[in-house]
């Protein structure tokens, strides 16, 4: 027989909901009849960097997270409503899966996100419970978790399971004021992008953040500055290794507007990195 629709409050509601709702199972949608259907149209193959840039771009406004899960399906979370505390919607392809997400659960090891929420049926005026899950690639786990956690915080949604991304104690200690503590989800997101630049090397990323804390404070920086400037540097300098040498010496370059950085040149960028590195290693007081 057909599996019951999660959260259905009566047999009649379940029967009606079969025509309206989809239930997620391991990155694909499973209709109540048992047939699987992908979340929207499958996109063309993306590079890992391109996917992470897309996540960074979607996080720019602090109200949207767009990603492609491990099944190749489009998933979008977005804040909605005009209330002071917005709702968090979940879209799969062009379909609204949940118009009010209630709980997000995160399993870091499995790179899996589970969702509980509700959706309203405009025809009968009823609200139905839905749940689902999706999985992301290893390279995108930190940024997806950090971006989604920021939206969850803004919408007042419950976050369960593991923390999106732990902050090193030395960075946690930098959040001294109430304003900085309140901006912690944004700090975590910027930290995720910084980690990505350093290939997951927490020691190197932490050294860069401590050298110039502006790069991890949301009121001074944004995700697209880090992702965009890093992409520009790699193209300008010709290799990841040379770009990494520059950001190690001058982490502040990751707070630049990428469009402005494009107007510079290789020699100027390397010279400035050397100057910053020298000045910051000499005691002047």
Short mmCIF file of N, CA, C and O in Angstrom, two decimals, residues 49 227-244 246-247 250 253 256-273:
data_model
loop_
_atom_site.label_atom_id
_atom_site.label_comp_id
_atom_site.label_asym_id
_atom_site.label_seq_id
_atom_site.Cartn_x
_atom_site.Cartn_y
_atom_site.Cartn_z
N UNK A 49 33.84 24.96 -7.37
CA UNK A 49 34.01 26.38 -7.05
C UNK A 49 32.81 27.18 -7.52
O UNK A 49 32.33 28.08 -6.82
N UNK A 227 34.64 35.38 -1.47
CA UNK A 227 34.59 34.45 -2.60
C UNK A 227 35.01 35.13 -3.89
O UNK A 227 35.78 34.56 -4.69
N UNK A 228 34.52 36.35 -4.11
CA UNK A 228 34.83 37.05 -5.35
C UNK A 228 36.29 37.47 -5.44
O UNK A 228 36.94 37.31 -6.48
N UNK A 229 36.84 38.03 -4.35
CA UNK A 229 38.24 38.47 -4.36
C UNK A 229 39.18 37.28 -4.53
O UNK A 229 40.20 37.38 -5.23
N UNK A 230 38.83 36.17 -3.91
CA UNK A 230 39.66 34.97 -4.04
C UNK A 230 39.67 34.48 -5.49
O UNK A 230 40.72 34.09 -6.02
N UNK A 231 38.53 34.52 -6.15
CA UNK A 231 38.46 34.11 -7.56
C UNK A 231 39.27 35.06 -8.44
O UNK A 231 40.01 34.62 -9.33
N UNK A 232 39.17 36.36 -8.18
CA UNK A 232 39.92 37.35 -8.95
C UNK A 232 41.41 37.15 -8.76
O UNK A 232 42.19 37.19 -9.73
N UNK A 233 41.84 36.92 -7.53
CA UNK A 233 43.27 36.73 -7.25
C UNK A 233 43.84 35.53 -7.97
O UNK A 233 44.94 35.57 -8.53
N UNK A 234 43.10 34.43 -7.95
CA UNK A 234 43.60 33.22 -8.62
C UNK A 234 43.75 33.45 -10.12
O UNK A 234 44.72 32.99 -10.74
N UNK A 235 42.80 34.16 -10.71
CA UNK A 235 42.88 34.44 -12.14
C UNK A 235 44.01 35.43 -12.44
O UNK A 235 44.77 35.26 -13.39
N UNK A 236 44.13 36.45 -11.60
CA UNK A 236 45.15 37.48 -11.81
C UNK A 236 46.56 36.94 -11.64
O UNK A 236 47.47 37.24 -12.43
N UNK A 237 46.77 36.11 -10.61
CA UNK A 237 48.11 35.64 -10.28
C UNK A 237 48.47 34.34 -10.99
O UNK A 237 49.64 33.94 -11.01
N UNK A 238 47.49 33.69 -11.55
CA UNK A 238 47.79 32.52 -12.37
C UNK A 238 47.82 31.18 -11.66
O UNK A 238 47.91 30.14 -12.31
N UNK A 239 47.76 31.19 -10.32
CA UNK A 239 47.76 29.91 -9.60
C UNK A 239 47.19 30.10 -8.21
O UNK A 239 47.24 31.21 -7.64
N UNK A 240 46.68 29.01 -7.67
CA UNK A 240 46.14 29.05 -6.31
C UNK A 240 47.26 29.31 -5.31
O UNK A 240 47.06 30.00 -4.30
N UNK A 241 48.43 28.76 -5.58
CA UNK A 241 49.56 28.88 -4.65
C UNK A 241 49.98 30.35 -4.49
O UNK A 241 50.23 30.82 -3.37
N UNK A 242 50.09 31.07 -5.62
CA UNK A 242 50.49 32.48 -5.53
C UNK A 242 49.40 33.31 -4.86
O UNK A 242 49.69 34.24 -4.09
N UNK A 243 48.15 32.99 -5.16
CA UNK A 243 47.04 33.71 -4.53
C UNK A 243 47.03 33.46 -3.03
O UNK A 243 46.78 34.38 -2.23
N UNK A 244 47.32 32.24 -2.63
CA UNK A 244 47.34 31.90 -1.21
C UNK A 244 48.46 32.63 -0.49
O UNK A 244 48.31 33.07 0.67
N UNK A 246 49.55 35.58 -1.22
CA UNK A 246 49.12 36.97 -1.08
C UNK A 246 48.14 37.11 0.08
O UNK A 246 48.28 38.00 0.93
N UNK A 247 47.12 36.24 0.15
CA UNK A 247 46.11 36.39 1.21
C UNK A 247 46.68 36.01 2.57
O UNK A 247 46.19 36.49 3.61
N UNK A 250 48.49 39.30 3.33
CA UNK A 250 47.57 40.43 3.41
C UNK A 250 46.12 39.92 3.38
O UNK A 250 45.42 40.04 2.36
N UNK A 253 42.83 41.77 1.92
CA UNK A 253 42.45 41.84 0.51
C UNK A 253 41.16 41.08 0.26
O UNK A 253 40.46 41.34 -0.72
N UNK A 256 38.01 43.20 0.03
CA UNK A 256 37.89 44.13 -1.09
C UNK A 256 36.66 43.81 -1.93
O UNK A 256 36.22 42.66 -2.01
N UNK A 257 36.15 44.84 -2.59
CA UNK A 257 35.12 44.62 -3.60
C UNK A 257 35.79 43.96 -4.80
O UNK A 257 36.75 44.49 -5.35
N UNK A 258 35.35 42.79 -5.22
CA UNK A 258 35.99 42.08 -6.33
C UNK A 258 36.09 42.90 -7.61
O UNK A 258 37.09 42.80 -8.32
N UNK A 259 35.07 43.71 -7.90
CA UNK A 259 35.11 44.53 -9.11
C UNK A 259 36.24 45.55 -9.04
O UNK A 259 36.90 45.84 -10.05
N UNK A 260 36.45 46.12 -7.86
CA UNK A 260 37.55 47.06 -7.70
C UNK A 260 38.90 46.37 -7.80
O UNK A 260 39.86 46.91 -8.37
N UNK A 261 39.00 45.16 -7.26
CA UNK A 261 40.25 44.42 -7.28
C UNK A 261 40.66 44.07 -8.71
O UNK A 261 41.85 44.01 -9.03
N UNK A 262 39.68 43.88 -9.58
CA UNK A 262 39.98 43.55 -10.97
C UNK A 262 40.74 44.66 -11.67
O UNK A 262 41.44 44.41 -12.66
N UNK A 263 40.62 45.90 -11.18
CA UNK A 263 41.30 47.03 -11.82
C UNK A 263 42.76 47.10 -11.43
O UNK A 263 43.51 47.90 -11.98
N UNK A 264 43.18 46.29 -10.45
CA UNK A 264 44.59 46.27 -10.03
C UNK A 264 45.38 45.32 -10.93
O UNK A 264 44.87 44.84 -11.94
N UNK A 265 46.61 45.07 -10.57
CA UNK A 265 47.43 44.16 -11.37
C UNK A 265 48.30 43.30 -10.47
O UNK A 265 48.41 43.55 -9.26
N UNK A 266 48.90 42.28 -11.02
CA UNK A 266 49.66 41.29 -10.26
C UNK A 266 50.77 41.93 -9.43
O UNK A 266 50.92 41.65 -8.24
N UNK A 267 51.57 42.80 -10.05
CA UNK A 267 52.70 43.40 -9.34
C UNK A 267 52.24 44.24 -8.16
O UNK A 267 52.82 44.18 -7.06
N UNK A 268 51.18 45.03 -8.36
CA UNK A 268 50.69 45.90 -7.28
C UNK A 268 50.15 45.07 -6.12
O UNK A 268 50.40 45.39 -4.95
N UNK A 269 49.42 44.02 -6.44
CA UNK A 269 48.84 43.16 -5.40
C UNK A 269 49.94 42.48 -4.59
O UNK A 269 49.88 42.43 -3.35
N UNK A 270 50.96 41.96 -5.27
CA UNK A 270 52.04 41.27 -4.56
C UNK A 270 52.89 42.24 -3.74
O UNK A 270 53.32 41.91 -2.63
N UNK A 271 53.10 43.43 -4.27
CA UNK A 271 53.88 44.44 -3.53
C UNK A 271 53.16 44.86 -2.27
O UNK A 271 53.75 44.95 -1.19
N UNK A 272 51.85 45.13 -2.39
CA UNK A 272 51.08 45.54 -1.23
C UNK A 272 51.04 44.44 -0.17
O UNK A 272 51.14 44.71 1.03
N UNK A 273 50.95 43.20 -0.59
CA UNK A 273 50.94 42.08 0.34
C UNK A 273 52.25 42.02 1.11
O UNK A 273 52.27 41.80 2.33
#
